[in-house]
GROMACS .gro file of C-alpha atoms in nm:
model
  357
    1UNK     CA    1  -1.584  -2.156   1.782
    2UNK     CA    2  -1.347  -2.226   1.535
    3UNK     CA    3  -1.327  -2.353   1.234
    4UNK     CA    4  -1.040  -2.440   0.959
    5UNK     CA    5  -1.172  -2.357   0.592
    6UNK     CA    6  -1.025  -2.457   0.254
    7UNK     CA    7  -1.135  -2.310  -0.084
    8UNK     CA    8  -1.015  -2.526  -0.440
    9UNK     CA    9  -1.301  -2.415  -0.635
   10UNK     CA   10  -1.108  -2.261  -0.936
   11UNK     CA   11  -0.722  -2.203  -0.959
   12UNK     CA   12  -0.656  -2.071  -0.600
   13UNK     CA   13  -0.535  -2.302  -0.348
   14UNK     CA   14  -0.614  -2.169   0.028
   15UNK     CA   15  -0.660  -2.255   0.371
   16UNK     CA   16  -0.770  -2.040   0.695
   17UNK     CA   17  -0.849  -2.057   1.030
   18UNK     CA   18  -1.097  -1.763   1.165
   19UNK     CA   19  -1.278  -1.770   1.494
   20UNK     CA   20  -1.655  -1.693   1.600
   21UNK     CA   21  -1.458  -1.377   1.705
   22UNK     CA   22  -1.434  -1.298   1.376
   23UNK     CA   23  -1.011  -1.359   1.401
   24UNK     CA   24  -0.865  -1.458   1.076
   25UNK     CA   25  -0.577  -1.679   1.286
   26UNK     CA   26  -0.413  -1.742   0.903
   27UNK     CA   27  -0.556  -1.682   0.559
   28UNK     CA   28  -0.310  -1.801   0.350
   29UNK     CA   29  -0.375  -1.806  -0.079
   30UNK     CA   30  -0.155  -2.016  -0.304
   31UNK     CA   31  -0.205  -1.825  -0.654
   32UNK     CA   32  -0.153  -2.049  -1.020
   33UNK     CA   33  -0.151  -1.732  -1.199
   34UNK     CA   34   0.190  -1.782  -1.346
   35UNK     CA   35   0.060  -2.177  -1.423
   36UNK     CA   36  -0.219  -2.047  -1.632
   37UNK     CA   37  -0.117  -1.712  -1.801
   38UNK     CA   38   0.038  -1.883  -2.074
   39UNK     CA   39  -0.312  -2.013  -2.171
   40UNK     CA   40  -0.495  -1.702  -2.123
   41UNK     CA   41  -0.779  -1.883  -1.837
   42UNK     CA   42  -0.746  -2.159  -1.644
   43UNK     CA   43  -0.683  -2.478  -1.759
   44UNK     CA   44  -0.898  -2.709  -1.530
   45UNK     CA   45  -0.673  -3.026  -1.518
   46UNK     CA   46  -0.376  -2.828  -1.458
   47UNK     CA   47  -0.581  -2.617  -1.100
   48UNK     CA   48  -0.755  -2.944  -1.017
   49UNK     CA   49  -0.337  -3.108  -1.015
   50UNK     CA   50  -0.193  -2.806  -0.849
   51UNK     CA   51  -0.425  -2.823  -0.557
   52UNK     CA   52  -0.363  -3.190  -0.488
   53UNK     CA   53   0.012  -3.055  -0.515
   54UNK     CA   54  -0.033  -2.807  -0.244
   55UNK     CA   55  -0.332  -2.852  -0.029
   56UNK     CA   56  -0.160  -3.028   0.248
   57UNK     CA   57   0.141  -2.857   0.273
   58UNK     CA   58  -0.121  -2.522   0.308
   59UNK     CA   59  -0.333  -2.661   0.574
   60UNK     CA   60  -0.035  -2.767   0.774
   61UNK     CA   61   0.113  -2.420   0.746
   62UNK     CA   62  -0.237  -2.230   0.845
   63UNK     CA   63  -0.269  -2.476   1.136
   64UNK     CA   64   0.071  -2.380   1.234
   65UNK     CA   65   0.024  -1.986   1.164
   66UNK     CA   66  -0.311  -2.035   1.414
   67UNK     CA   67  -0.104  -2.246   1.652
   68UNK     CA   68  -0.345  -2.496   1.681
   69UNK     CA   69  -0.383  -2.902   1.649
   70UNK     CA   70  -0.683  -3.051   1.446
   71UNK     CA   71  -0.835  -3.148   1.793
   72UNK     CA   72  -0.871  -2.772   1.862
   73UNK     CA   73  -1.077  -2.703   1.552
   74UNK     CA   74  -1.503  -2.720   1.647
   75UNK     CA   75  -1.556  -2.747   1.254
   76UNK     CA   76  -1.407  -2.818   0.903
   77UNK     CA   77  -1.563  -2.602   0.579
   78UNK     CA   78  -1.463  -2.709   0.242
   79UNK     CA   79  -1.571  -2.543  -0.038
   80UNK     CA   80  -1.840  -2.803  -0.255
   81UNK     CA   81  -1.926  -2.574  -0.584
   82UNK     CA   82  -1.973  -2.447  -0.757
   83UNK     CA   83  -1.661  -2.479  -0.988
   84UNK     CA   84  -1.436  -2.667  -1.164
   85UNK     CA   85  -1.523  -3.011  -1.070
   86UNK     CA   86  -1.168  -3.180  -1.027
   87UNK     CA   87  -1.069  -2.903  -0.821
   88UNK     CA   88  -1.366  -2.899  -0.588
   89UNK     CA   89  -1.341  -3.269  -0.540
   90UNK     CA   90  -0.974  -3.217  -0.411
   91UNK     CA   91  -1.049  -2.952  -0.122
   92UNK     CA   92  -1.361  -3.122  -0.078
   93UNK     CA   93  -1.186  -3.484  -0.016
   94UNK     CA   94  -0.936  -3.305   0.194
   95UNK     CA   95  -1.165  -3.169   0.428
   96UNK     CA   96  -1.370  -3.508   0.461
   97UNK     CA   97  -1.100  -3.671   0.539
   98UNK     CA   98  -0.954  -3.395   0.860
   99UNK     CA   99  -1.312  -3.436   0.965
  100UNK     CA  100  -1.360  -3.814   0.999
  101UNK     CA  101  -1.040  -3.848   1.130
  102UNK     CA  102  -1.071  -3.603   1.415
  103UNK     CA  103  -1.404  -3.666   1.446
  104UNK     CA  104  -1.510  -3.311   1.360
  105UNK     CA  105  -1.821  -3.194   1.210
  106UNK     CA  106  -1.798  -3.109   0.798
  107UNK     CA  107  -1.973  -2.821   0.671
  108UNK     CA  108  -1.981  -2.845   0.263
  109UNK     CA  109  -1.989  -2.433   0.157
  110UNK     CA  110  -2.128  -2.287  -0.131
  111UNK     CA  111  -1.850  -2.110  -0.285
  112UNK     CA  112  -2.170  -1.844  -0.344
  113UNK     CA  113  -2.225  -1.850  -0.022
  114UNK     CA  114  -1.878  -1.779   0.081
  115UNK     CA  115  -1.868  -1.471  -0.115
  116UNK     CA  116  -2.216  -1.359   0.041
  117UNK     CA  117  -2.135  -1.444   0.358
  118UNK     CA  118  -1.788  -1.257   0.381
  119UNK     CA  119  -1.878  -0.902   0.474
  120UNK     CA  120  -2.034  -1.036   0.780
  121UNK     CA  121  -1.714  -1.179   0.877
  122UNK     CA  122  -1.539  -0.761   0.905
  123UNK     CA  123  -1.878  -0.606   0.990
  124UNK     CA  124  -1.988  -0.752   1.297
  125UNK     CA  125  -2.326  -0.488   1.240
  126UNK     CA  126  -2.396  -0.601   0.925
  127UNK     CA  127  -2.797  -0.730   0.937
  128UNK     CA  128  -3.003  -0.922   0.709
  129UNK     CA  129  -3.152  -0.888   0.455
  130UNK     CA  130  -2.919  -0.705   0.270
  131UNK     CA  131  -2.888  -0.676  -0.150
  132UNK     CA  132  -2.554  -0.856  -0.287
  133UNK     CA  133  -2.377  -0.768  -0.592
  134UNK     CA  134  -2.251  -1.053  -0.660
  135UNK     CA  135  -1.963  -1.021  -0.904
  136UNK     CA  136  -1.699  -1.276  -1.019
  137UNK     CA  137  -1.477  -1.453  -1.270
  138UNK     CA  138  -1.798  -1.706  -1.297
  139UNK     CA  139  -2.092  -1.548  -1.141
  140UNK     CA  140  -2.273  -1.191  -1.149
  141UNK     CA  141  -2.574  -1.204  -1.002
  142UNK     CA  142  -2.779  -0.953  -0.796
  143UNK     CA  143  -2.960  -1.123  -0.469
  144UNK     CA  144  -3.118  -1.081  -0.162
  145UNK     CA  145  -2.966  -1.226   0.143
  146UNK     CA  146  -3.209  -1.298   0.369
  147UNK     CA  147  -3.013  -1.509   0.605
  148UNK     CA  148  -2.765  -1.758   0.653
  149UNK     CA  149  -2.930  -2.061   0.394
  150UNK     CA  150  -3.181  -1.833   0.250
  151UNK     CA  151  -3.160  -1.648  -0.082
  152UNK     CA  152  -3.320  -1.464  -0.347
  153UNK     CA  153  -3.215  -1.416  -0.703
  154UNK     CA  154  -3.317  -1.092  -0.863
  155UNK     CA  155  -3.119  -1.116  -1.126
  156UNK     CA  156  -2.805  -1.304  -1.299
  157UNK     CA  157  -2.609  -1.291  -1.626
  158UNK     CA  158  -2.804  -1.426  -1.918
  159UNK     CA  159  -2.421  -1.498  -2.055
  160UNK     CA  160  -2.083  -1.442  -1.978
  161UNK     CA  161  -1.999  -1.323  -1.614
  162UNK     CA  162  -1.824  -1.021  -1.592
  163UNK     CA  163  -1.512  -1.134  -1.510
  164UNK     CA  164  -1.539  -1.376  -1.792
  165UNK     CA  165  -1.574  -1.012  -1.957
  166UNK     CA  166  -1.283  -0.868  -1.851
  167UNK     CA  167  -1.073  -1.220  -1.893
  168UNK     CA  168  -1.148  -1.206  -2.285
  169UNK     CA  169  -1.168  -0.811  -2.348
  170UNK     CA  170  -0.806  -0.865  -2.205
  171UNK     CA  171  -0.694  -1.108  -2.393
  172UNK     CA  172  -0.843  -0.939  -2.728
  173UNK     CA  173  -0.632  -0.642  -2.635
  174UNK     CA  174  -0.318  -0.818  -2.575
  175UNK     CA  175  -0.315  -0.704  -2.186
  176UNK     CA  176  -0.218  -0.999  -2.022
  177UNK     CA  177  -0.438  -1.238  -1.772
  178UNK     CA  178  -0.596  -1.189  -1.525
  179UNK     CA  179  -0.814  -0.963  -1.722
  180UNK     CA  180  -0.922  -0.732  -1.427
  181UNK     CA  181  -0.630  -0.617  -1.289
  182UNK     CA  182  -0.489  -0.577  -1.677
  183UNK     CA  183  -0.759  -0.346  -1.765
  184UNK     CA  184  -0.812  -0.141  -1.446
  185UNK     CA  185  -0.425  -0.078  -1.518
  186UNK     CA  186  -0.463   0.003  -1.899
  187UNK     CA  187  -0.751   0.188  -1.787
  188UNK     CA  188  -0.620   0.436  -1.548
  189UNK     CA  189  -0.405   0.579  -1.898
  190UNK     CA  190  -0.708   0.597  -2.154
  191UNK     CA  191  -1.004   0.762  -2.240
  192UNK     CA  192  -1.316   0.601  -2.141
  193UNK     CA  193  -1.532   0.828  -2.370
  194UNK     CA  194  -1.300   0.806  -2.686
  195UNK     CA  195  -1.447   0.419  -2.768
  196UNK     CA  196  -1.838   0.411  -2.821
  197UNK     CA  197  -1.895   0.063  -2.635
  198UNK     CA  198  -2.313  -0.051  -2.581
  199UNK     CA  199  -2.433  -0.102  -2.248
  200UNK     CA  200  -2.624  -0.425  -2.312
  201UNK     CA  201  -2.990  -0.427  -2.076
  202UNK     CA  202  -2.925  -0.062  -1.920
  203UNK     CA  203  -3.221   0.098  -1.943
  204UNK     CA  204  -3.436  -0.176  -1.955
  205UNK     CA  205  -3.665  -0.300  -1.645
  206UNK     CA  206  -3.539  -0.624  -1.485
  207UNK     CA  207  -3.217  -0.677  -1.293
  208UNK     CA  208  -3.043  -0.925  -1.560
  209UNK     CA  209  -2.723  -0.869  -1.733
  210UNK     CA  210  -2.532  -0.927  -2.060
  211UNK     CA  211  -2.167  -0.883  -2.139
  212UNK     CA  212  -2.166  -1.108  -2.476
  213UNK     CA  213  -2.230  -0.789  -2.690
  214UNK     CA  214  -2.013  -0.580  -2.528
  215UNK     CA  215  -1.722  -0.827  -2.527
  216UNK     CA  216  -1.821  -0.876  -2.943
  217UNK     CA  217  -1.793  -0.462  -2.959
  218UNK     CA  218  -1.451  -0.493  -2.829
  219UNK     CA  219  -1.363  -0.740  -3.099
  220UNK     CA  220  -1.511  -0.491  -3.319
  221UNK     CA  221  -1.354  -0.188  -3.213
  222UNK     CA  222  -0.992  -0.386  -3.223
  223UNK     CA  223  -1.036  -0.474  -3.553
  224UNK     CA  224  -1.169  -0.119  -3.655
  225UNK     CA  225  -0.814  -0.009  -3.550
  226UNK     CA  226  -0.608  -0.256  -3.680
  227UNK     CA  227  -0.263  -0.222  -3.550
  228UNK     CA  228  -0.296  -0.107  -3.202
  229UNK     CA  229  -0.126   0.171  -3.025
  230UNK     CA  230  -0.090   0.186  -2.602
  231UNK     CA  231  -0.260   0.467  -2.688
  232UNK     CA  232  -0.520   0.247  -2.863
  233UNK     CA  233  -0.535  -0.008  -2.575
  234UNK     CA  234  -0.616   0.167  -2.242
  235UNK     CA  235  -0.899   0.368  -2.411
  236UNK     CA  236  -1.067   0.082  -2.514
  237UNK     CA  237  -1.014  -0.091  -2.172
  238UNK     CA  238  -1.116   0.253  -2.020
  239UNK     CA  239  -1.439   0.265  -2.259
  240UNK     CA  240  -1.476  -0.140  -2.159
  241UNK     CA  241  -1.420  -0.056  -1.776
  242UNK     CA  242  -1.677   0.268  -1.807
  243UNK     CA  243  -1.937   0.074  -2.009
  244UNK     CA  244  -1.946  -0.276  -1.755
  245UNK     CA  245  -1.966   0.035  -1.428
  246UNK     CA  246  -2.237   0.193  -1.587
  247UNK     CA  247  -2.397  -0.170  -1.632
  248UNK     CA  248  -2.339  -0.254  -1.309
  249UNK     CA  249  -2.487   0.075  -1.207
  250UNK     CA  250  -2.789   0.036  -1.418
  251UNK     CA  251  -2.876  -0.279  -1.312
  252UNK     CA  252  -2.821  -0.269  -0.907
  253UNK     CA  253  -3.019   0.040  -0.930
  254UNK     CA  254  -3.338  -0.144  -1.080
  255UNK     CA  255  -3.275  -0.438  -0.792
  256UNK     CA  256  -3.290  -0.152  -0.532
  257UNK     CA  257  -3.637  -0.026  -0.706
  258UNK     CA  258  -3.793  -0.369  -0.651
  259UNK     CA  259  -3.719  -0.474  -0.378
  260UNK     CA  260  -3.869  -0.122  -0.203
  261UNK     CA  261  -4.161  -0.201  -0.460
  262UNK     CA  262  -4.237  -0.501  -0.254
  263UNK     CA  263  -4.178  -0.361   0.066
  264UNK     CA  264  -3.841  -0.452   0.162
  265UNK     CA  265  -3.577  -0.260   0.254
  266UNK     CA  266  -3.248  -0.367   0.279
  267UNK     CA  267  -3.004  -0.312   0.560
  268UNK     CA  268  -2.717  -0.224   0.263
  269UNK     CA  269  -2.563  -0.268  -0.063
  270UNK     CA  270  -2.300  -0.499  -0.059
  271UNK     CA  271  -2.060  -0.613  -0.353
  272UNK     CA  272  -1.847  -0.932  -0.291
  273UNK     CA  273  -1.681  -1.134  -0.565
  274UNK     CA  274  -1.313  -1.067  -0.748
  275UNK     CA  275  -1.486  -0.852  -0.911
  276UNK     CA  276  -1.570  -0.575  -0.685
  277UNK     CA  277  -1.139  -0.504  -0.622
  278UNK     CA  278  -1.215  -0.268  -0.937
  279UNK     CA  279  -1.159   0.078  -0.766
  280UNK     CA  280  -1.407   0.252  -1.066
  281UNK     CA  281  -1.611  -0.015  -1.007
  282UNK     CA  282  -1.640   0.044  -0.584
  283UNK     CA  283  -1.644   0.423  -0.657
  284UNK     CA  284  -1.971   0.425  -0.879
  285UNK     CA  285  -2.146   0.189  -0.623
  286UNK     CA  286  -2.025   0.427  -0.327
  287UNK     CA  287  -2.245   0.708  -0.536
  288UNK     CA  288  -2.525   0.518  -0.635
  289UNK     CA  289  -2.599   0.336  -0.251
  290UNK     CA  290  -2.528   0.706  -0.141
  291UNK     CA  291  -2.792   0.859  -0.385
  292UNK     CA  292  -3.036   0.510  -0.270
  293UNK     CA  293  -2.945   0.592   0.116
  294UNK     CA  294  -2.845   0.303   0.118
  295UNK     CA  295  -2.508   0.190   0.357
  296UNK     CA  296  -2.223   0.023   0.136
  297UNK     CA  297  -2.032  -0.265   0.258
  298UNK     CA  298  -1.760  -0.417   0.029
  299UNK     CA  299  -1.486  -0.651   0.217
  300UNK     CA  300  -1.126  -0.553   0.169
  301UNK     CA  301  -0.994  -0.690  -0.172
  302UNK     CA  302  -0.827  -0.993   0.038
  303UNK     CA  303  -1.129  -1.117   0.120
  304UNK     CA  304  -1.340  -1.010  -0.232
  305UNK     CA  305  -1.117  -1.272  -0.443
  306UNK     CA  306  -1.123  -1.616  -0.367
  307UNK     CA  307  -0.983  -1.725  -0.021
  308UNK     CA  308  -1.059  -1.946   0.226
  309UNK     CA  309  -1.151  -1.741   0.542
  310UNK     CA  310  -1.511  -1.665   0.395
  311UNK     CA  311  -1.539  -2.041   0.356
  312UNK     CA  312  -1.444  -2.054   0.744
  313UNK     CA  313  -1.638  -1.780   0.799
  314UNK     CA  314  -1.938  -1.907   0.606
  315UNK     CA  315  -1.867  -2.255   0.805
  316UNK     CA  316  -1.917  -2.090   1.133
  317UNK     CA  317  -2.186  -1.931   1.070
  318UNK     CA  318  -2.372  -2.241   0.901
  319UNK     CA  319  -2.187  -2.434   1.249
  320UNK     CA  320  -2.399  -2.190   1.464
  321UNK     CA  321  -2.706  -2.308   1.371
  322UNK     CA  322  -2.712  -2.655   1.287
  323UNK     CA  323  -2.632  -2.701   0.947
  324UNK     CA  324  -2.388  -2.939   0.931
  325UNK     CA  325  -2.320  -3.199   0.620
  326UNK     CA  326  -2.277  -3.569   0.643
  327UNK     CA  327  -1.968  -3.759   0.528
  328UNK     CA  328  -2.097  -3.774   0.160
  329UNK     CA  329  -2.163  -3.479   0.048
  330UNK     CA  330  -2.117  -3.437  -0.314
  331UNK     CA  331  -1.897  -3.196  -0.488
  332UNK     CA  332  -2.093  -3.022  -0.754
  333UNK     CA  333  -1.993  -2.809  -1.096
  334UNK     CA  334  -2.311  -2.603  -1.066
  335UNK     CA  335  -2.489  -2.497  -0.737
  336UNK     CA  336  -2.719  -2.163  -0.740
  337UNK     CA  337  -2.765  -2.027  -0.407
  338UNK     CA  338  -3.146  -1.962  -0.507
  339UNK     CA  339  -3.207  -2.350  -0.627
  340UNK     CA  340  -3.603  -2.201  -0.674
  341UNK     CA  341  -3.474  -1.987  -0.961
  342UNK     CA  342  -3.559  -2.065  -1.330
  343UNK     CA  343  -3.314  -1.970  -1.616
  344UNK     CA  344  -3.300  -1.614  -1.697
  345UNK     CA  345  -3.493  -1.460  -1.983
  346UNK     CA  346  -3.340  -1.486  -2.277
  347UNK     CA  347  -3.056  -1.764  -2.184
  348UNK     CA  348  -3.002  -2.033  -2.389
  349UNK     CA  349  -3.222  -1.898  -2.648
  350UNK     CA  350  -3.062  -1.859  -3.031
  351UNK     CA  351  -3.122  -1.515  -3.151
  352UNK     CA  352  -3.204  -1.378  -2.847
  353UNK     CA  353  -2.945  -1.161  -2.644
  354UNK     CA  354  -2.873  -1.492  -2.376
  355UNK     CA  355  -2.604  -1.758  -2.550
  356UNK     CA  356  -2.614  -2.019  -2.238
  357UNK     CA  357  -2.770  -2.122  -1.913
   0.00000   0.00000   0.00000
């Protein structure tokens, strides 16, 4: 089996070609980084133009990198949300279009699904169910993956995502974007204990998160010090890095606790999402799945930020048992893997510790 995949969801263009196998025959990732530091976040019209700029010219070259024609391919997987809209509909178009033409079948991905999906494509013993950590530039969620299709939300940010977080605690300290890999740097110089930062939910039952009040304490502590030092900056990014870990930490922890509580045990902890590249991050994970006896699986960091061999991946394994997508399937901004799951407590609600859906 295999299948070409193509990912447009945000600001990365990318195209791949991975086998049943489990061959990645290319994985190539056009970044628009330099297009949308000068904004600090991406600008949606200018990812959404980019892609149409570049999406053919990448499929061409993975198709050439796998040495293959479009009549060799069993499948094409296009990524159909969540994300930015305009950027979605591009990949998505794209892929309708090699699949009518060569008469191929089209499997519309969850971007989610993608990123839950991946380990399986480097861990060839990797069973379900298994509890995700789910952590991204738009999404951090904690669920259980119960199989391909099949999900269950234990818990999700009441508001920002962390690496919404780490976008604007970068920006606040004049680090540069991305965010992640500007703190994590900054970090490795400071002194996470120096900067008392809150750690908003730890402690409390439930597996929900908040970042709003810790990104507002960063905005806090910056203006505390007025004039900052580099001294100044990569303790509060190390504080900001140690406080979102122990978060993390905290709230994994309670997911593990409930899910035994009802009987089931996972297979492992994995953590999949841009996210989980923080090395502090994958280090305080190693130690708490470790204390759970729990087995860790976290993909290498090409396959943790967005690319398209997970949505190739997540195509074949959707391929394998039937689940194929007609000809007009709809792009969509918002798509929750668990569709049965309400808003969490407290989002949306003024005064409360949620600020949005």
């Amino acid at each position: 089996m295999i299948v070409l995949g193509i990912e447009t969801s945000c600001d990365e263009t990318a195209a791949a070609v991975v086998t049943g196998e489990r061959a990645m025959l290319a994985n190539l990732v056009l970044s628009q980084i330099a297009d949308h530091a000068p904004y600090g976040g991406v600008v949606p019209e200018i990812a959404a133009r980019s892609h149409v700029e570049h999406l053919d010219g990448l499929i061409a070259r993975a198709m050439r990198e796998a040495g293959l024609d479009f009549a060799d391919l069993d499948g094409v997987a296009a990524t159909a949300g969540p994300g930015l809209i305009g950027a979605v509909m591009v990949g998505l178009m794209t892929g309708k279009a090699i699949a009518a033409v060569h008469d191929k079948p089209l499997l519309a991905v969850n971007h989610l699904e993608g990123h839950a999906l991946s380990p399986r494509l480097v861990a060839e013993d990797l069973d379900f169910p298994y509890l995700l950590l789910l952590v991204s530039g738009g999404h951090c969620q904690l669920l259980l993956v119960e199989e391909v299709n099949s999900y269950r939300r234990l818990g999700t940010t009441i508001d920002d995502a962390v690496g919404e977080a780490f976008d604007k605690a970068a920006m606040l300290l004049e680090l540069g974007y991305p965010g992640g890999p500007a703190i994590e740097r900054a970090a490795r110089e400071g002194d996470p204990a120096r900067i008392a930062l809150p750690r908003p939910l730890a402690g409390r039952p439930g597996c929900d998160f908040s970042f709003s009040g810790l990104k507002t304490a960063v905005l806090h502590a910056v203006q505390a010090l007025g004039a900052l030092s580099d001294r100044d900056r990569a303790d509060i990014a190390a504080s900001f890095q140690r406080a979102v870990t122990d978060v993390l930490a905290d709230r994994t922890a309670n997911a593990i606790a409930v899910l035994r509580d009802s009987d089931v045990e996972p297979t492992a902890l994995v953590v999949a999402g841009g996210v989980a590249a923080n090395t502090e991050i994958r280090i305080r994970v190693e130690s708490l799945a470790g204390c759970r006896g729990l087995a860790l699986n976290i993909p290498p960091p090409r396959l943790c930020t967005d690319n398209a061999a997970m949505i190739a991946w997540a195509g074949i394994e959707r391929l394998a048992r039937g689940l194929v997508d007609p000809l007009d399937a709809s792009p969509r901004a918002r798509w929750p893997l668990d569709e049965d799951a309400g808003l969490a407590e407290g989002a949306g609600v003024p005064g409360r510790l949620g600020r949005k859906a």
